[in-house]
GROMACS .gro file of C-alpha atoms in nm:
model
  103
    1MET     CA    1  10.010  10.593  10.851
    2GLY     CA    2  10.191  10.349  10.622
    3SER     CA    3  10.555  10.329  10.545
    4GLN     CA    4  10.724  10.333  10.208
    5SER     CA    5  11.060  10.209  10.096
    6THR     CA    6  11.366  10.427  10.056
    7ALA     CA    7  11.377  10.339   9.686
    8LYS     CA    8  11.023  10.466   9.634
    9THR     CA    9  11.101  10.786   9.823
   10ILE     CA   10  11.407  10.848   9.604
   11PHE     CA   11  11.202  10.773   9.291
   12LEU     CA   12  10.928  11.016   9.393
   13LEU     CA   13  11.176  11.294   9.469
   14THR     CA   14  11.369  11.253   9.144
   15SER     CA   15  11.045  11.230   8.947
   16MET     CA   16  10.924  11.551   9.110
   17VAL     CA   17  11.248  11.728   9.015
   18GLY     CA   18  11.211  11.604   8.658
   19TRP     CA   19  10.856  11.736   8.626
   20LEU     CA   20  10.961  12.068   8.782
   21LEU     CA   21  11.236  12.102   8.520
   22VAL     CA   22  10.987  12.026   8.242
   23GLY     CA   23  10.761  12.299   8.380
   24ALA     CA   24  11.054  12.540   8.395
   25ALA     CA   25  11.134  12.465   8.029
   26LEU     CA   26  10.772  12.540   7.936
   27MET     CA   27  10.788  12.870   8.123
   28TYR     CA   28  11.113  12.953   7.943
   29LEU     CA   29  10.940  12.881   7.611
   30PHE     CA   30  10.636  13.095   7.688
   31PRO     CA   31  10.751  13.400   7.487
   32VAL     CA   32  10.803  13.187   7.174
   33MET     CA   33  10.469  13.012   7.221
   34ALA     CA   34  10.292  13.344   7.279
   35ASP     CA   35  10.448  13.485   6.963
   36GLY     CA   36  10.345  13.177   6.768
   37LEU     CA   37   9.987  13.184   6.895
   38VAL     CA   38   9.918  13.558   6.897
   39GLY     CA   39  10.182  13.694   6.663
   40SER     CA   40  10.122  14.060   6.747
   41GLU     CA   41  10.365  14.351   6.724
   42LEU     CA   42  10.407  14.337   7.100
   43THR     CA   43  10.513  13.972   7.106
   44HIS     CA   44  10.753  14.030   6.813
   45ARG     CA   45  10.914  14.318   7.001
   46TRP     CA   46  10.925  14.107   7.315
   47LEU     CA   47  11.122  13.833   7.132
   48GLU     CA   48  11.357  14.089   6.974
   49THR     CA   49  11.432  14.237   7.315
   50LEU     CA   50  11.487  13.894   7.467
   51ALA     CA   51  11.713  13.789   7.177
   52ARG     CA   52  11.937  14.091   7.237
   53SER     CA   53  11.994  13.973   7.594
   54GLY     CA   54  12.084  13.618   7.493
   55TYR     CA   55  11.744  13.443   7.495
   56ASN     CA   56  11.768  13.118   7.298
   57PRO     CA   57  11.450  12.908   7.279
   58MET     CA   58  11.648  12.605   7.161
   59LEU     CA   59  11.770  12.567   7.519
   60GLY     CA   60  11.410  12.516   7.629
   61TRP     CA   61  11.320  12.284   7.341
   62VAL     CA   62  11.628  12.061   7.365
   63GLY     CA   63  11.678  12.073   7.743
   64GLY     CA   64  11.310  12.038   7.822
   65GLY     CA   65  11.268  11.762   7.567
   66ILE     CA   66  11.557  11.563   7.709
   67VAL     CA   67  11.434  11.606   8.066
   68LEU     CA   68  11.080  11.511   7.960
   69GLY     CA   69  11.206  11.197   7.786
   70VAL     CA   70  11.420  11.089   8.079
   71THR     CA   71  11.140  11.158   8.328
   72VAL     CA   72  10.877  10.968   8.130
   73LEU     CA   73  11.118  10.680   8.069
   74GLY     CA   74  11.199  10.667   8.440
   75ASN     CA   75  10.830  10.661   8.528
   76VAL     CA   76  10.758  10.384   8.278
   77ILE     CA   77  11.047  10.173   8.404
   78TRP     CA   78  10.951  10.229   8.767
   79TYR     CA   79  10.585  10.138   8.723
   80GLN     CA   80  10.655   9.836   8.501
   81ARG     CA   81  10.939   9.681   8.699
   82PHE     CA   82  10.923   9.797   9.057
   83ASP     CA   83  10.575   9.923   9.141
   84ALA     CA   84  10.412   9.618   8.983
   85LYS     CA   85  10.577   9.404   9.252
   86SER     CA   86  10.394   9.595   9.525
   87ARG     CA   87  10.058   9.514   9.362
   88ARG     CA   88  10.098   9.137   9.395
   89PRO     CA   89   9.851   8.977   9.632
   90ILE     CA   90   9.987   8.926   9.980
   91PHE     CA   91   9.669   8.785  10.132
   92PRO     CA   92   9.503   8.453  10.049
   93GLY     CA   93   9.218   8.489   9.803
   94GLY     CA   94   9.390   8.731   9.564
   95ILE     CA   95   9.329   9.051   9.760
   96ASP     CA   96   9.623   9.290   9.786
   97SER     CA   97   9.716   9.517  10.078
   98ARG     CA   98   9.481   9.793   9.953
   99GLY     CA   99   9.182   9.560   9.955
  100GLU     CA  100   9.162   9.533   9.575
  101SER     CA  101   9.156   9.218   9.370
  102ALA     CA  102   9.482   9.154   9.186
  103ASP     CA  103   9.300   8.987   8.893
   0.00000   0.00000   0.00000
């Protein structure tokens, strides 16, 4: 079993939390999406009932959008700056630690 750096472990955990929050935002937006796709009397009543109890889909759109942006940006930065360093060849002949050619 291989080992991984503390930085990569922290990145993976924070990335996982980000994607879980994006999924939670999508679940929160499900009633609005269902009403938009189906548009039946039942879904309209469902949204009216939720609105009376304080349901605000803007929380899901704005919060989920911000979390999605930060998570994707974090992934892009990680894989461009930090993970690319681990793909450099460490063996003579251009073969990296996974046995793949770095070219």
